[in-house]
Amino acid sequence: MLPLLLATALAAAPAPRAAPSADTVVHIPRLDALQGLYGFMARAGMQSVMMRPANWNAELHPFLVVDPSRPATLTSVGMDPAGPATISFVRRGKVSCTRLAEPQAFQARAGEALKAEGELKTTTLQGMTAVVAPRGPGRAGYVLKGSEACAFASLYDDDDLLKATVKLMAKAPTPDARLGKLPGVVFIVQGGNVVGLQGTHNGLQAEGTTSKLPLPPFKAAGTSPYGAMKPEGLLFSRAQVAPAGLAQAVSAVRGNIQQLCTGCPPAQVEAVARALTPQLTGQVVLQVDSVKVTGSLRTPAGRFFAPRQALAAEVKDAAAVKAALAPLAQFPGAQVLPDGHALTLQGGRVFVRQKGTQLVVGNDEAVVQHLLAALPAQGAKLPRAVDFTADPKRMAAALSQVSLMDIVSDQQLAALFAVSTELGPLLAGSERLTGWLDSAAGNAHRFALSWELPPQAESPLPP
């Protein structure tokens, strides 16, 4: 039975004709299914150059100009609009494989495009026709077999990519079961990371798996004490951390405090964290109200205190947690509060407060108090291990606060500035970002993101 189920799953999975050496693969099961996604990109492209469909169309083929939102541009070069396309980005260049409706029309148009820079060289091998021509410093061409063609463009003046393309065409494409498990009209594969994209005129949906998120493992969804809370602020996220990930989560908080409190005894900070960890249920909620940069983001203090945030965690035994936190009163600059402690760190203060079985830690007193007041009396079920909601307008305002000196002094901050410049106007004009996370096998995570634009009547794309 298991082999039969596996065979059935593979038969239904998309089969990209992807180069084995590709760093990134983009697979489109049907070129004529991109209308909705292109509708979103057309709207987003009004505020972000990188989102414009015209910029993405240039990546679909090495030397032919096509636009999937206009099927006539595909049929005019012999391609099948209902067929798949797979683009493999390799270190030596790019390979694009498509299905053809009219192979002769494709050969004619491809020949016109290729001979513009040099003489065509045509060979026939194992039932395949290979055509190559000089192109810039390298070479370009295609390999044709029946109703399929793989076109390539190489950065080098040699036959390596041609040979690789011939080898690629000689074998049947292998089904990729990972793609069959994801919704999407476009799939992007990069190493072990896979994402599927689909969209409408008013929104973009992405769903995938990744092994690169620096996050702890999460537990299957269930009832959360924060399930009934209303999302607020720049970022609002609820999660249920798996028992195996609690030490990692607490260690991250402990590391930040230790880094900014050089006078705090490391052994005592570690002892507090060690005593607190087994008292956590794994249920947490994070609220980032906004970002207010008051110092250089190049410093640990500047990065820690820029986001005004608070984190609530459910605990098993309130009395035991209170006892575990008692040593904080002896830390340099500590202040004992009626419901917890305030620690004076380099660049600001951290508040540790307790309300029954709820422990709240934050770097802004107003945000901490607001989160304490918002904690509901009863929980509710969450559909996923992690969910999150972000306010794109507040995100745009946050990104705009990266200073010139930070940009020229730090590559990561320069990247944030680039994101702000490119996506800031689009974020400022968006409605909301929502999504979820689940743990997956092999320390990976499954994720989904929905990007919503203001509602607008759809206008049909030109034929």
Short mmCIF file of C-alpha atoms in Angstrom, two decimals:
data_model
loop_
_atom_site.label_atom_id
_atom_site.label_comp_id
_atom_site.label_asym_id
_atom_site.label_seq_id
_atom_site.Cartn_x
_atom_site.Cartn_y
_atom_site.Cartn_z
CA MET A 1 0.00 0.00 0.00
CA LEU A 2 2.78 2.47 0.91
CA PRO A 3 4.57 2.12 -2.46
CA LEU A 4 1.23 2.68 -4.21
CA LEU A 5 0.52 5.83 -2.20
CA LEU A 6 4.03 7.11 -2.85
CA ALA A 7 3.72 6.45 -6.57
CA THR A 8 0.35 8.23 -6.66
CA ALA A 9 1.77 11.26 -4.82
CA LEU A 10 4.74 11.50 -7.18
CA ALA A 11 2.51 11.16 -10.22
CA ALA A 12 0.49 14.16 -9.07
CA ALA A 13 3.54 16.25 -8.16
CA PRO A 14 4.91 18.87 -10.58
CA ALA A 15 7.97 17.69 -12.52
CA PRO A 16 10.32 20.64 -13.11
CA ARG A 17 12.96 20.14 -15.78
CA ALA A 18 15.55 21.75 -13.53
CA ALA A 19 19.34 21.78 -13.88
CA PRO A 20 20.91 19.72 -11.06
CA SER A 21 23.55 22.42 -10.50
CA ALA A 22 21.03 25.24 -10.13
CA ASP A 23 21.34 27.58 -7.15
CA THR A 24 17.71 28.66 -7.60
CA VAL A 25 14.88 27.10 -9.61
CA VAL A 26 11.61 28.81 -10.56
CA HIS A 27 8.90 26.41 -11.74
CA ILE A 28 5.62 27.52 -13.32
CA PRO A 29 3.25 24.55 -13.89
CA ARG A 30 1.07 26.55 -16.31
CA LEU A 31 2.07 29.85 -17.85
CA ASP A 32 -1.57 30.81 -18.40
CA ALA A 33 -2.33 30.50 -14.66
CA LEU A 34 -0.33 33.61 -13.72
CA GLN A 35 -3.13 36.15 -14.28
CA GLY A 36 -3.99 36.59 -10.59
CA LEU A 37 -0.37 36.86 -9.46
CA TYR A 38 0.40 39.31 -12.24
CA GLY A 39 -2.61 41.38 -11.17
CA PHE A 40 -1.08 41.79 -7.71
CA MET A 41 2.37 42.53 -9.14
CA ALA A 42 0.95 45.15 -11.49
CA ARG A 43 -0.63 47.00 -8.55
CA ALA A 44 2.41 46.56 -6.31
CA GLY A 45 4.69 47.66 -9.14
CA MET A 46 3.15 51.11 -9.08
CA GLN A 47 5.02 51.69 -5.81
CA SER A 48 7.91 49.23 -6.08
CA VAL A 49 10.09 48.85 -9.16
CA MET A 50 11.22 45.33 -8.22
CA MET A 51 7.59 44.12 -8.17
CA ARG A 52 6.77 45.23 -11.71
CA PRO A 53 5.86 42.29 -13.98
CA ALA A 54 8.07 43.65 -16.77
CA ASN A 55 11.15 43.17 -14.60
CA TRP A 56 10.19 39.56 -13.84
CA ASN A 57 9.32 38.78 -17.46
CA ALA A 58 12.94 39.43 -18.46
CA GLU A 59 13.98 36.43 -16.32
CA LEU A 60 11.61 33.96 -17.99
CA HIS A 61 13.70 33.37 -21.11
CA PRO A 62 17.39 33.96 -21.92
CA PHE A 63 16.85 35.71 -25.26
CA LEU A 64 13.13 35.86 -26.18
CA VAL A 65 10.78 38.57 -24.91
CA VAL A 66 7.57 37.04 -23.52
CA ASP A 67 4.84 38.14 -21.14
CA PRO A 68 2.64 35.38 -19.64
CA SER A 69 -0.09 37.91 -18.90
CA ARG A 70 -0.40 38.33 -22.68
CA PRO A 71 -0.74 34.82 -24.16
CA ALA A 72 -0.22 36.18 -27.68
CA THR A 73 3.45 36.88 -26.83
CA LEU A 74 3.86 33.17 -26.01
CA THR A 75 2.11 31.77 -29.06
CA SER A 76 4.00 34.19 -31.31
CA VAL A 77 7.28 32.47 -30.35
CA GLY A 78 5.80 28.97 -30.52
CA MET A 79 5.36 28.38 -26.78
CA ASP A 80 2.34 26.64 -25.28
CA PRO A 81 0.53 29.04 -22.89
CA ALA A 82 -0.98 26.04 -21.08
CA GLY A 83 2.42 24.41 -20.68
CA PRO A 84 5.01 24.61 -17.89
CA ALA A 85 8.20 26.62 -17.66
CA THR A 86 11.21 25.94 -15.46
CA ILE A 87 14.02 28.47 -15.06
CA SER A 88 17.29 27.28 -13.53
CA PHE A 89 19.74 29.91 -12.33
CA VAL A 90 23.22 28.40 -12.36
CA ARG A 91 26.60 29.96 -11.69
CA ARG A 92 27.48 29.94 -15.36
CA GLY A 93 24.20 31.51 -16.49
CA LYS A 94 20.56 30.52 -16.91
CA VAL A 95 18.53 27.68 -18.47
CA SER A 96 14.82 28.03 -19.31
CA CYS A 97 12.78 24.98 -20.32
CA THR A 98 9.31 25.29 -21.89
CA ARG A 99 6.77 23.23 -23.79
CA LEU A 100 6.09 24.23 -27.38
CA ALA A 101 2.85 24.40 -29.31
CA GLU A 102 4.65 25.09 -32.61
CA PRO A 103 8.31 23.96 -32.61
CA GLN A 104 8.95 25.40 -36.07
CA ALA A 105 7.71 28.84 -35.00
CA PHE A 106 9.97 28.65 -31.95
CA GLN A 107 12.99 27.75 -34.08
CA ALA A 108 12.31 30.66 -36.42
CA ARG A 109 11.94 33.27 -33.67
CA ALA A 110 14.84 31.87 -31.65
CA GLY A 111 17.05 31.93 -34.72
CA GLU A 112 16.21 35.59 -35.39
CA ALA A 113 17.09 36.54 -31.82
CA LEU A 114 20.32 34.52 -31.70
CA LYS A 115 21.83 35.48 -35.04
CA ALA A 116 21.68 39.18 -34.14
CA GLU A 117 25.09 38.83 -32.45
CA GLY A 118 26.79 36.14 -34.48
CA GLU A 119 26.59 33.09 -36.71
CA LEU A 120 24.40 30.17 -35.64
CA LYS A 121 25.92 26.72 -35.20
CA THR A 122 23.43 23.83 -35.46
CA THR A 123 24.09 20.20 -34.52
CA THR A 124 21.90 17.10 -34.16
CA LEU A 125 22.56 14.53 -31.45
CA GLN A 126 20.41 11.65 -30.11
CA GLY A 127 17.24 13.03 -31.66
CA MET A 128 17.88 16.51 -30.32
CA THR A 129 18.66 19.69 -32.23
CA ALA A 130 21.16 22.04 -30.59
CA VAL A 131 21.65 25.63 -31.77
CA VAL A 132 24.26 27.98 -30.30
CA ALA A 133 25.53 31.48 -31.12
CA PRO A 134 27.82 34.10 -29.55
CA ARG A 135 26.08 36.44 -27.11
CA GLY A 136 28.04 39.18 -25.35
CA PRO A 137 31.07 37.67 -23.60
CA GLY A 138 29.47 34.22 -23.60
CA ARG A 139 27.11 32.07 -25.64
CA ALA A 140 23.37 31.46 -25.95
CA GLY A 141 21.24 28.87 -27.65
CA TYR A 142 18.71 26.10 -27.20
CA VAL A 143 18.26 22.35 -27.32
CA LEU A 144 15.06 21.11 -28.97
CA LYS A 145 13.53 17.67 -28.50
CA GLY A 146 10.05 17.06 -29.82
CA SER A 147 7.71 19.64 -28.30
CA GLU A 148 10.14 20.75 -25.60
CA ALA A 149 12.97 23.26 -25.71
CA CYS A 150 15.55 24.30 -23.14
CA ALA A 151 17.17 27.64 -23.93
CA PHE A 152 20.31 28.85 -22.22
CA ALA A 153 22.58 31.85 -21.89
CA SER A 154 26.12 31.38 -20.61
CA LEU A 155 28.44 33.98 -19.13
CA TYR A 156 31.43 32.15 -20.62
CA ASP A 157 32.62 31.45 -24.15
CA ASP A 158 32.66 27.67 -23.87
CA ASP A 159 30.36 24.67 -24.39
CA ASP A 160 29.87 23.74 -20.71
CA LEU A 161 26.32 25.05 -20.37
CA LEU A 162 25.37 23.66 -23.78
CA LYS A 163 26.55 20.21 -22.70
CA ALA A 164 24.67 20.52 -19.41
CA THR A 165 21.50 21.50 -21.29
CA VAL A 166 21.83 18.53 -23.65
CA LYS A 167 22.19 16.22 -20.64
CA LEU A 168 19.16 17.89 -19.01
CA MET A 169 17.01 17.29 -22.09
CA ALA A 170 18.11 13.67 -22.41
CA LYS A 171 16.33 12.63 -19.21
CA ALA A 172 12.67 12.85 -18.23
CA PRO A 173 12.01 15.48 -15.54
CA THR A 174 11.72 14.13 -12.00
CA PRO A 175 8.53 14.85 -10.00
CA ASP A 176 9.17 16.99 -6.92
CA ALA A 177 6.80 15.90 -4.14
CA ARG A 178 7.59 19.07 -2.16
CA LEU A 179 5.82 21.20 -4.76
CA GLY A 180 2.75 18.97 -4.75
CA LYS A 181 2.23 19.74 -1.06
CA LEU A 182 2.14 23.51 -1.57
CA PRO A 183 -0.48 25.75 -3.20
CA GLY A 184 0.84 28.06 -5.86
CA VAL A 185 1.08 29.02 -9.51
CA VAL A 186 4.82 29.69 -9.17
CA PHE A 187 7.30 27.69 -7.09
CA ILE A 188 10.74 28.87 -6.03
CA VAL A 189 13.28 26.26 -4.89
CA GLN A 190 16.57 27.25 -3.30
CA GLY A 191 18.43 24.40 -1.65
CA GLY A 192 16.12 22.92 0.97
CA ASN A 193 13.83 25.96 0.92
CA VAL A 194 10.66 25.88 -1.16
CA VAL A 195 7.92 28.48 -1.53
CA GLY A 196 4.75 28.57 -3.61
CA LEU A 197 3.23 31.88 -4.73
CA GLN A 198 -0.26 32.77 -5.89
CA GLY A 199 -2.23 35.99 -5.88
CA THR A 200 -5.20 38.10 -6.80
CA HIS A 201 -5.59 41.73 -7.74
CA ASN A 202 -5.79 42.58 -4.03
CA GLY A 203 -3.34 40.21 -2.39
CA LEU A 204 -0.35 37.88 -2.48
CA GLN A 205 -0.16 34.49 -0.76
CA ALA A 206 3.07 32.63 -0.12
CA GLU A 207 3.43 29.22 1.51
CA GLY A 208 6.52 27.10 1.89
CA THR A 209 9.08 25.29 4.00
CA THR A 210 12.47 26.52 5.16
CA SER A 211 15.33 25.25 7.27
CA LYS A 212 17.00 28.63 7.79
CA LEU A 213 14.75 30.34 10.34
CA PRO A 214 16.62 30.88 13.66
CA LEU A 215 13.58 29.78 15.65
CA PRO A 216 12.91 27.06 18.22
CA PRO A 217 10.66 24.09 17.43
CA PHE A 218 6.95 24.67 17.96
CA LYS A 219 4.24 22.43 19.35
CA ALA A 220 1.07 21.45 17.51
CA ALA A 221 -1.67 24.04 17.83
CA GLY A 222 -4.18 23.89 20.67
CA THR A 223 -5.89 26.16 23.17
CA SER A 224 -3.86 29.28 23.91
CA PRO A 225 -4.42 31.69 26.84
CA TYR A 226 -3.87 34.43 24.24
CA GLY A 227 -6.18 33.00 21.57
CA ALA A 228 -8.92 35.60 22.11
CA MET A 229 -6.60 38.62 22.00
CA LYS A 230 -7.03 41.21 19.27
CA PRO A 231 -3.87 41.81 17.18
CA GLU A 232 -2.43 45.28 17.77
CA GLY A 233 0.72 47.26 16.99
CA LEU A 234 3.45 46.85 14.42
CA LEU A 235 3.73 43.10 15.07
CA PHE A 236 1.52 40.75 17.08
CA SER A 237 2.36 37.07 17.32
CA ARG A 238 1.15 34.10 19.37
CA ALA A 239 3.08 30.85 19.63
CA GLN A 240 3.31 27.56 21.45
CA VAL A 241 6.97 26.64 21.82
CA ALA A 242 7.72 22.93 22.10
CA PRO A 243 9.34 21.75 25.37
CA ALA A 244 12.56 21.05 23.47
CA GLY A 245 12.73 24.69 22.37
CA LEU A 246 12.10 26.43 25.70
CA ALA A 247 15.78 26.57 26.69
CA GLN A 248 16.64 28.13 23.33
CA ALA A 249 13.90 30.76 23.69
CA VAL A 250 14.90 31.68 27.26
CA SER A 251 18.57 31.75 26.27
CA ALA A 252 17.86 34.39 23.62
CA VAL A 253 16.27 36.70 26.20
CA ARG A 254 19.01 35.97 28.74
CA GLY A 255 21.71 36.76 26.17
CA ASN A 256 20.22 40.19 25.41
CA ILE A 257 19.99 41.11 29.08
CA GLN A 258 23.50 39.88 29.83
CA GLN A 259 24.94 41.82 26.89
CA LEU A 260 23.35 45.09 28.05
CA CYS A 261 23.91 44.58 31.78
CA THR A 262 27.65 44.16 32.06
CA GLY A 263 27.45 44.52 35.85
CA CYS A 264 24.95 41.67 36.23
CA PRO A 265 26.65 38.53 37.58
CA PRO A 266 26.64 36.01 34.69
CA ALA A 267 26.23 33.05 37.06
CA GLN A 268 23.14 34.59 38.67
CA VAL A 269 21.62 35.55 35.31
CA GLU A 270 22.12 31.96 34.18
CA ALA A 271 20.64 30.63 37.45
CA VAL A 272 17.48 32.73 37.03
CA ALA A 273 17.07 31.52 33.44
CA ARG A 274 17.64 27.91 34.46
CA ALA A 275 15.08 28.11 37.29
CA LEU A 276 12.51 29.83 35.06
CA THR A 277 12.69 27.52 32.02
CA PRO A 278 10.89 24.44 33.49
CA GLN A 279 8.06 26.67 34.74
CA LEU A 280 7.09 27.77 31.22
CA THR A 281 4.22 26.07 29.40
CA GLY A 282 5.49 27.25 26.01
CA GLN A 283 2.51 29.55 25.38
CA VAL A 284 3.75 33.06 24.49
CA VAL A 285 2.53 36.25 22.87
CA LEU A 286 4.72 39.01 21.46
CA GLN A 287 3.60 42.57 20.81
CA VAL A 288 5.83 45.11 19.09
CA ASP A 289 3.97 48.41 19.32
CA SER A 290 6.26 50.51 17.14
CA VAL A 291 9.88 51.40 16.47
CA LYS A 292 11.51 54.53 17.85
CA VAL A 293 15.20 54.86 17.09
CA THR A 294 16.91 57.04 19.72
CA GLY A 295 20.50 55.83 19.32
CA SER A 296 22.74 54.18 16.77
CA LEU A 297 21.41 50.89 15.46
CA ARG A 298 25.02 49.74 15.19
CA THR A 299 25.07 49.20 18.96
CA PRO A 300 23.39 46.29 20.79
CA ALA A 301 21.50 48.79 22.97
CA GLY A 302 20.27 50.73 19.95
CA ARG A 303 18.94 47.58 18.30
CA PHE A 304 17.37 46.20 21.50
CA PHE A 305 15.52 49.34 22.56
CA ALA A 306 14.45 50.63 19.14
CA PRO A 307 11.40 48.31 18.95
CA ARG A 308 8.96 49.13 21.76
CA GLN A 309 7.92 45.61 22.68
CA ALA A 310 6.68 43.21 25.34
CA LEU A 311 6.44 39.43 25.61
CA ALA A 312 3.98 37.49 27.78
CA ALA A 313 4.54 33.85 28.73
CA GLU A 314 2.25 31.47 30.57
CA VAL A 315 3.82 29.76 33.63
CA LYS A 316 2.86 26.62 35.55
CA ASP A 317 3.40 27.75 39.15
CA ALA A 318 3.12 31.47 39.94
CA ALA A 319 4.78 31.14 43.36
CA ALA A 320 7.73 29.20 41.97
CA VAL A 321 8.23 31.81 39.24
CA LYS A 322 8.15 34.63 41.78
CA ALA A 323 10.84 32.83 43.77
CA ALA A 324 12.92 32.21 40.66
CA LEU A 325 12.86 35.93 39.82
CA ALA A 326 13.71 37.11 43.36
CA PRO A 327 17.51 37.30 42.69
CA LEU A 328 16.84 40.08 40.15
CA ALA A 329 16.44 42.47 43.09
CA GLN A 330 20.18 42.15 43.79
CA PHE A 331 21.26 43.10 40.27
CA PRO A 332 22.94 46.52 39.77
CA GLY A 333 20.37 49.27 39.19
CA ALA A 334 17.43 46.93 39.89
CA GLN A 335 14.16 48.28 41.29
CA VAL A 336 11.61 46.09 43.07
CA LEU A 337 8.04 46.70 41.86
CA PRO A 338 4.78 45.56 43.45
CA ASP A 339 4.39 42.97 40.71
CA GLY A 340 7.99 42.37 39.64
CA HIS A 341 11.23 44.15 38.85
CA ALA A 342 12.72 46.87 36.69
CA LEU A 343 16.31 46.45 35.49
CA THR A 344 18.40 49.40 34.36
CA LEU A 345 20.45 48.34 31.37
CA GLN A 346 22.72 50.14 28.98
CA GLY A 347 20.38 52.28 26.86
CA GLY A 348 17.13 51.80 28.80
CA ARG A 349 15.13 49.70 31.23
CA VAL A 350 13.63 46.22 31.11
CA PHE A 351 10.46 45.45 33.06
CA VAL A 352 9.68 41.98 34.42
CA ARG A 353 6.14 41.81 35.77
CA GLN A 354 3.87 38.98 36.87
CA LYS A 355 0.08 38.75 36.81
CA GLY A 356 -1.04 35.39 38.19
CA THR A 357 0.27 32.73 35.84
CA GLN A 358 1.34 35.34 33.27
CA LEU A 359 4.91 36.62 33.11
CA VAL A 360 5.46 39.77 31.04
CA VAL A 361 8.88 41.06 29.97
CA GLY A 362 9.34 44.23 27.93
CA ASN A 363 11.60 47.18 27.21
CA ASP A 364 8.90 49.86 27.35
CA GLU A 365 6.74 50.44 30.44
CA ALA A 366 3.67 51.64 28.51
CA VAL A 367 3.74 48.61 26.18
CA VAL A 368 4.19 46.25 29.14
CA GLN A 369 1.26 47.80 31.01
CA HIS A 370 -0.92 47.67 27.89
CA LEU A 371 -0.14 44.00 27.34
CA LEU A 372 -0.85 43.19 31.00
CA ALA A 373 -4.22 44.90 30.76
CA ALA A 374 -5.07 43.12 27.49
CA LEU A 375 -4.45 39.59 28.79
CA PRO A 376 -7.81 37.77 28.52
CA ALA A 377 -9.47 35.83 31.33
CA GLN A 378 -10.14 32.83 29.05
CA GLY A 379 -8.18 31.21 26.26
CA ALA A 380 -9.20 30.14 22.77
CA LYS A 381 -8.03 27.64 20.19
CA LEU A 382 -5.35 28.61 17.67
CA PRO A 383 -5.31 26.84 14.30
CA ARG A 384 -1.51 26.94 14.03
CA ALA A 385 1.49 26.68 16.33
CA VAL A 386 2.38 30.30 15.50
CA ASP A 387 0.31 33.08 14.00
CA PHE A 388 1.29 36.68 13.35
CA THR A 389 -0.17 39.95 12.13
CA ALA A 390 1.88 42.96 11.05
CA ASP A 391 0.91 46.55 10.28
CA PRO A 392 2.75 47.40 7.04
CA LYS A 393 2.32 51.14 7.56
CA ARG A 394 4.14 50.95 10.91
CA MET A 395 6.75 48.73 9.28
CA ALA A 396 7.37 51.39 6.63
CA ALA A 397 7.71 54.04 9.35
CA ALA A 398 10.18 51.80 11.22
CA LEU A 399 12.33 51.16 8.15
CA SER A 400 12.53 54.87 7.39
CA GLN A 401 14.38 55.52 10.67
CA VAL A 402 17.68 53.93 9.62
CA SER A 403 20.22 56.77 9.68
CA LEU A 404 22.82 57.66 7.07
CA MET A 405 25.75 56.81 9.37
CA ASP A 406 24.22 53.44 10.15
CA ILE A 407 23.82 52.77 6.44
CA VAL A 408 27.43 53.50 5.51
CA SER A 409 28.84 51.65 8.54
CA ASP A 410 26.86 48.40 8.61
CA GLN A 411 26.02 46.09 5.70
CA GLN A 412 22.93 44.65 7.40
CA LEU A 413 21.56 48.14 8.10
CA ALA A 414 22.38 49.13 4.53
CA ALA A 415 20.24 46.19 3.43
CA LEU A 416 17.40 47.46 5.65
CA PHE A 417 17.73 50.87 4.02
CA ALA A 418 17.53 49.24 0.58
CA VAL A 419 14.37 47.42 1.66
CA SER A 420 12.96 50.69 2.98
CA THR A 421 13.70 52.50 -0.28
CA GLU A 422 12.29 49.74 -2.49
CA LEU A 423 9.36 48.43 -0.44
CA GLY A 424 8.64 51.31 1.96
CA PRO A 425 6.08 53.07 -0.29
CA LEU A 426 4.39 49.72 -1.06
CA LEU A 427 4.21 48.81 2.64
CA ALA A 428 2.82 52.25 3.47
CA GLY A 429 0.04 51.67 0.95
CA SER A 430 -0.79 48.12 2.08
CA GLU A 431 -3.54 46.96 4.42
CA ARG A 432 -1.97 44.17 6.48
CA LEU A 433 0.41 41.23 6.58
CA THR A 434 -0.70 38.00 8.23
CA GLY A 435 0.72 34.53 8.42
CA TRP A 436 1.52 31.41 10.38
CA LEU A 437 4.32 28.97 11.20
CA ASP A 438 4.46 25.28 12.07
CA SER A 439 7.38 23.00 12.79
CA ALA A 440 8.32 20.51 10.08
CA ALA A 441 10.56 17.45 9.95
CA GLY A 442 14.32 17.89 10.13
CA ASN A 443 14.29 21.08 12.26
CA ALA A 444 12.55 22.91 9.41
CA HIS A 445 9.51 25.20 9.53
CA ARG A 446 6.38 25.40 7.39
CA PHE A 447 5.18 28.97 6.86
CA ALA A 448 2.56 31.06 5.11
CA LEU A 449 2.27 34.79 4.44
CA SER A 450 -0.64 36.84 3.12
CA TRP A 451 0.01 40.38 1.88
CA GLU A 452 -3.18 42.42 1.48
CA LEU A 453 -3.59 45.61 -0.53
CA PRO A 454 -6.58 47.96 -0.17
CA PRO A 455 -9.64 46.47 -1.94
CA GLN A 456 -9.93 47.60 -5.53
CA ALA A 457 -12.03 46.42 -8.43
CA GLU A 458 -10.07 44.13 -10.71
CA SER A 459 -9.27 45.40 -14.16
CA PRO A 460 -8.55 42.75 -16.81
CA LEU A 461 -4.98 42.58 -18.07
CA PRO A 462 -4.52 43.42 -21.76
CA PRO A 463 -4.81 40.42 -24.15
#
